[in-house]
mmCIF file of C-alpha atoms and ligand atoms in Angstrom:
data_model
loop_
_atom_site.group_PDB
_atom_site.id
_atom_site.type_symbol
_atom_site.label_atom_id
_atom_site.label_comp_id
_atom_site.label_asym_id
_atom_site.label_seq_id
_atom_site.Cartn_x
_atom_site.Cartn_y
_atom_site.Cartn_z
ATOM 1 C CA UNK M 676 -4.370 12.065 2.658
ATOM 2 C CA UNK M 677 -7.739 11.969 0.627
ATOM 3 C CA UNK M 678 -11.136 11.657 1.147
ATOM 4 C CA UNK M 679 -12.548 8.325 0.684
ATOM 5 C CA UNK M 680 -15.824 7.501 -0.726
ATOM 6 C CA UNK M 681 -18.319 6.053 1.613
ATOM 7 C CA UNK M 682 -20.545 3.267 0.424
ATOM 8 C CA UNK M 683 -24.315 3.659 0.534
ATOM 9 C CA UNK M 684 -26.871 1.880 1.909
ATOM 10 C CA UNK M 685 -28.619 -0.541 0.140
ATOM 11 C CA UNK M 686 -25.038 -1.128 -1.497
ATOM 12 C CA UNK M 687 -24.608 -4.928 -1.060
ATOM 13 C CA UNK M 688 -21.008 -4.319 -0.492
ATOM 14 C CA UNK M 689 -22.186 -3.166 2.984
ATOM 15 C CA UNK M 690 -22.897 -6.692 4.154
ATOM 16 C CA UNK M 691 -19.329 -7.742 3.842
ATOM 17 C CA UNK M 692 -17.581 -9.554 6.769
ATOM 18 C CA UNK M 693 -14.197 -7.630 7.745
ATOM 19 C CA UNK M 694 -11.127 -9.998 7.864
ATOM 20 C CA UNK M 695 -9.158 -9.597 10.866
ATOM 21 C CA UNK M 696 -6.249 -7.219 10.348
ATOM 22 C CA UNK M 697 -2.937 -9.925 10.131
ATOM 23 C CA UNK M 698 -0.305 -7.092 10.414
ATOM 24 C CA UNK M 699 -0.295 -3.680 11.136
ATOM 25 C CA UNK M 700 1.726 -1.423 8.359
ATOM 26 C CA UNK M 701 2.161 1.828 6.879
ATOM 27 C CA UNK M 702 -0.506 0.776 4.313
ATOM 28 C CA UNK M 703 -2.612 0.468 7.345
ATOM 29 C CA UNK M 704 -1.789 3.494 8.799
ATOM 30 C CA UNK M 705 -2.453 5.494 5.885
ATOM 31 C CA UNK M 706 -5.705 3.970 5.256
ATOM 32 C CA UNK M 707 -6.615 4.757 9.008
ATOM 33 C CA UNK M 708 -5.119 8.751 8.325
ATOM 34 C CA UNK M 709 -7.590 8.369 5.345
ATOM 35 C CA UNK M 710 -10.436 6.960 7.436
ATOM 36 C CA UNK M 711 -10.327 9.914 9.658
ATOM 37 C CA UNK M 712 -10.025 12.991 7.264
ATOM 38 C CA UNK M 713 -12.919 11.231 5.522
ATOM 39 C CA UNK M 714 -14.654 10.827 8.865
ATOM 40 C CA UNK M 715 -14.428 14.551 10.023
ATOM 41 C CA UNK M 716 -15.244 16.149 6.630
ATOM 42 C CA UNK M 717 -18.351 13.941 6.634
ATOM 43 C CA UNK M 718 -18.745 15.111 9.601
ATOM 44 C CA UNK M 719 -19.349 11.979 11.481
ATOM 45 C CA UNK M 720 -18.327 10.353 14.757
ATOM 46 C CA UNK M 721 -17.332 7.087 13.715
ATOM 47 C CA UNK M 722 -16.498 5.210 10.637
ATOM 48 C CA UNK M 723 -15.744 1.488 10.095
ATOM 49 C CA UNK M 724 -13.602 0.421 7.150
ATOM 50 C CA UNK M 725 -16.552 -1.512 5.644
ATOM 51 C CA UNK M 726 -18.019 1.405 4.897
ATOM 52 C CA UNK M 727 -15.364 2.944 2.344
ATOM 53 C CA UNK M 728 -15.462 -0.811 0.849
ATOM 54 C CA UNK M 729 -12.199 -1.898 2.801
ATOM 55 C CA UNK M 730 -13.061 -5.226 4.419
ATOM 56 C CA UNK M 731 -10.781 -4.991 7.112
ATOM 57 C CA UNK M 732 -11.631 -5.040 11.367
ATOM 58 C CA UNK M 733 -10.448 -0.998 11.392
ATOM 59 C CA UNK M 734 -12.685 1.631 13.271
ATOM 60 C CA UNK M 735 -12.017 5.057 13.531
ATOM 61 C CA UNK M 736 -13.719 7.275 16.076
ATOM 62 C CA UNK M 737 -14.106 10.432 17.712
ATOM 63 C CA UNK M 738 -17.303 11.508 19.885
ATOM 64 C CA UNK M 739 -15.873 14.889 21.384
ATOM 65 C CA UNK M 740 -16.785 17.899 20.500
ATOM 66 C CA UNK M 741 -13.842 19.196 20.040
ATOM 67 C CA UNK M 742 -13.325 16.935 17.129
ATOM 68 C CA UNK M 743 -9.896 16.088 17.999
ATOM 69 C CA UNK M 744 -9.589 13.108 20.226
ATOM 70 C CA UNK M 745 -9.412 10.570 17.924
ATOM 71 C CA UNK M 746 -9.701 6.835 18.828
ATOM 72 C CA UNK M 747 -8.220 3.984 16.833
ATOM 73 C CA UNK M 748 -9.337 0.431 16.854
ATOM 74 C CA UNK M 749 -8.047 -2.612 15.228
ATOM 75 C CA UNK M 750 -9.325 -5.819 15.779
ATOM 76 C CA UNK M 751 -11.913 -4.588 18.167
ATOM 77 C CA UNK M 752 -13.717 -7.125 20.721
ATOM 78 C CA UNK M 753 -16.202 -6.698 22.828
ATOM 79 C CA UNK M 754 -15.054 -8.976 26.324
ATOM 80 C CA UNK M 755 -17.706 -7.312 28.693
ATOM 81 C CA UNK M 756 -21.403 -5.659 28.366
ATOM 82 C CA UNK M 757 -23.916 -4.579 30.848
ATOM 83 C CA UNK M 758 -27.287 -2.184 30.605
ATOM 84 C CA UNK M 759 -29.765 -1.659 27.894
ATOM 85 C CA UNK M 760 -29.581 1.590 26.183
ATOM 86 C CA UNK M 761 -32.016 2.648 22.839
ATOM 87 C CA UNK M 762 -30.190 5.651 21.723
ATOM 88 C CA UNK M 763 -30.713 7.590 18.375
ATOM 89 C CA UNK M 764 -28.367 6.569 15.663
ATOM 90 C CA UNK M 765 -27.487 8.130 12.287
ATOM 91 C CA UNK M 766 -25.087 6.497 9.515
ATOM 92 C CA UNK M 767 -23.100 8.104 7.328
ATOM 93 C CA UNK M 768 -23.885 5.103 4.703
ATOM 94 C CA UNK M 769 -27.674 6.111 5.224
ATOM 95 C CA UNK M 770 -28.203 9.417 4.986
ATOM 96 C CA UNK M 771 -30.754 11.431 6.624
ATOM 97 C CA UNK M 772 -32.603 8.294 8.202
ATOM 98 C CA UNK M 773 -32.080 8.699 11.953
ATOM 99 C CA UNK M 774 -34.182 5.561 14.573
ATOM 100 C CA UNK M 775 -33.419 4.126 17.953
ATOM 101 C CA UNK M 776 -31.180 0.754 18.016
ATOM 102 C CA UNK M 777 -31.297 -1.059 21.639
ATOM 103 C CA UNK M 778 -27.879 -1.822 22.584
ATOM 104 C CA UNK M 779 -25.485 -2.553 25.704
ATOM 105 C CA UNK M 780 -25.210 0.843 28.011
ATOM 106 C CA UNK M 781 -21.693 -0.004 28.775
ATOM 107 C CA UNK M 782 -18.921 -2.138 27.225
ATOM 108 C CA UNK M 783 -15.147 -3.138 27.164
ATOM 109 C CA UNK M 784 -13.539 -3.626 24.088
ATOM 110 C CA UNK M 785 -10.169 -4.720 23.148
ATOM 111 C CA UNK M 786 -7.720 -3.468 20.349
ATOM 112 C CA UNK M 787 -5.322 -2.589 19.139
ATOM 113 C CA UNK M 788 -3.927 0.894 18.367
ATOM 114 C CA UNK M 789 -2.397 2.096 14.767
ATOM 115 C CA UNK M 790 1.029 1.058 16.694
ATOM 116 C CA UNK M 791 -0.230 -2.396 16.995
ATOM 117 C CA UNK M 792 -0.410 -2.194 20.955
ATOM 118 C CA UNK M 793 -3.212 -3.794 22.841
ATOM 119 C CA UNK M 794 -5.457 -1.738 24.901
ATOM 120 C CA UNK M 795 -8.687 -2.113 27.004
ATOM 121 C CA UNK M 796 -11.325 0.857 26.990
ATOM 122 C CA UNK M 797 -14.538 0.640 28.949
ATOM 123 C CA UNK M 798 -16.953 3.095 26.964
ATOM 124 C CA UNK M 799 -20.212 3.932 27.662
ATOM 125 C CA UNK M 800 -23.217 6.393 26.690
ATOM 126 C CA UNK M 801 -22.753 7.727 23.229
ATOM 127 C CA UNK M 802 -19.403 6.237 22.757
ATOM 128 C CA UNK M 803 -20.359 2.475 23.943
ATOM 129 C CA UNK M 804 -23.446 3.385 21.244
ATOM 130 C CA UNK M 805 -20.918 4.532 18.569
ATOM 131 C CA UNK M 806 -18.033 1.507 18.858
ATOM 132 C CA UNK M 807 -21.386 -1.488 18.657
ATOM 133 C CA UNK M 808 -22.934 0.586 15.880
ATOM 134 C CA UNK M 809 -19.279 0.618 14.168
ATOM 135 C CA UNK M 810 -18.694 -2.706 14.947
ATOM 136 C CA UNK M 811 -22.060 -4.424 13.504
ATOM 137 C CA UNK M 812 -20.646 -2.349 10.210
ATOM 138 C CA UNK M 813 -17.470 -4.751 10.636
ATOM 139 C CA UNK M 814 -19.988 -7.839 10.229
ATOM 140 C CA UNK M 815 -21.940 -6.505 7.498
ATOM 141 C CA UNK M 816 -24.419 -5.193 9.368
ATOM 142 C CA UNK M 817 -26.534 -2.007 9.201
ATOM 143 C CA UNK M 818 -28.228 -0.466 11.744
ATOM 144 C CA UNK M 819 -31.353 -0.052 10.093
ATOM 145 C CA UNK M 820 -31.566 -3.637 9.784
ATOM 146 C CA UNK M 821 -32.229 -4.058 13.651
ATOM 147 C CA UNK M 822 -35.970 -2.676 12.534
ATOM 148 C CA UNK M 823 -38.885 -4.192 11.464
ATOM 149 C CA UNK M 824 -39.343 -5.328 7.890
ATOM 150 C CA UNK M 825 -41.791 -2.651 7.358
ATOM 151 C CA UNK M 826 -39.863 0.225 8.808
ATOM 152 C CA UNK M 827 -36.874 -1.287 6.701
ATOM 153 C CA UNK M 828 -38.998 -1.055 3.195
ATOM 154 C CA UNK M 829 -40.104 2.770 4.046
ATOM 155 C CA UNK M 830 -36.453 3.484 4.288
ATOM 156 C CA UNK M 831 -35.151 1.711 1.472
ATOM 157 C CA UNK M 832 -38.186 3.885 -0.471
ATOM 158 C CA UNK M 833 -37.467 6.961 0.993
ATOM 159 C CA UNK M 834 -33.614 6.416 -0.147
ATOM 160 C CA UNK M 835 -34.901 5.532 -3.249
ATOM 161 C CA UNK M 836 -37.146 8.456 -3.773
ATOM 162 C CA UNK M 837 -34.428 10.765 -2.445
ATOM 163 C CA UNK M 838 -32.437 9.301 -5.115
ATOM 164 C CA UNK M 839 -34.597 9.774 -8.136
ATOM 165 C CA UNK M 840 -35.205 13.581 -6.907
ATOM 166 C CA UNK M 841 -31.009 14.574 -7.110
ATOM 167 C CA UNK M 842 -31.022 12.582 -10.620
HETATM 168 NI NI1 NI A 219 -22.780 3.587 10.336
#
């Protein structure tokens, strides 16, 4: 297993659109096993594979405390939504910079698992919040980018600044 790096925001790489996973393998598998070890040690609660520059539909997350109830999900789509929700979010890929991103209160989402088996979940509070969040990642998106221009430009100097001060 290893640790993966995790790309960071601005990074263009970021706004990559994941392919759709064609076949599930041990290659896949691995990467996933990678995925999550990279994912707790962060810690974080969710990771998409856009993130650690693998353009692939692969999410990994786990919102328990216990950190051990990890969820798997390839090819994820979302076939129901209801509810408006604005819920702090955080990013591993933008560190430190923490805002509210209105989304759907509740969803169902369909996958598959690291076996390749299909599965429905309806999610809702912070894991409905954590599987759109991870899933914008899987279209290039960021969740910053659901702000204002000018909110937007204060983050992208405050990374900046941040950046020039660990130099
Ligand atoms: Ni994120």
């Amino acid at each position: 297993m290893a640790i993966l790096k995790i790309l960071q925001y601005p990074d263009e790489r970021l706004h990559t659109v994941a392919e759709t996973v064609p076949e599930i393998t041990d290659k896949t598998r691995a990467l996933i096993r990678d995925m999550a070890e990279t994912m707790y040690a962060e810690p974080g609660i969710g990771l998409a594979a856009t993130q650690v520059d693998i353009h692939q539909r692969i999410i990994v997350i786990d919102t328990s405390e216990t950190h051990d109830r990890l969820l798997v999900f390839i090819n994820p789509e979302i076939t129901a939504n209801s509810g408006k929700s604005d819920c702090e979010e955080g990013c591993l890929s933008v560190p430190g910079i923490y805002g509210k991103v209105r989304r759907a209160e509740a969803i169902t989402v369909k996958a598959l698992d690291s076996d390749g088996k299909p599965f429905v979940l309806d999610a809702s509070g912070l894991l409905a919040v954590c599987l759109q969040h991870e899933m914008d990642h899987l279209m290039g998106k960021v969740f910053v980018e659901y702000w204002s221009k000018l909110k937007q430009s204060r983050v992208l100097a405050k990374l900046k600044k941040r950046k020039r001060n660990t130099l």
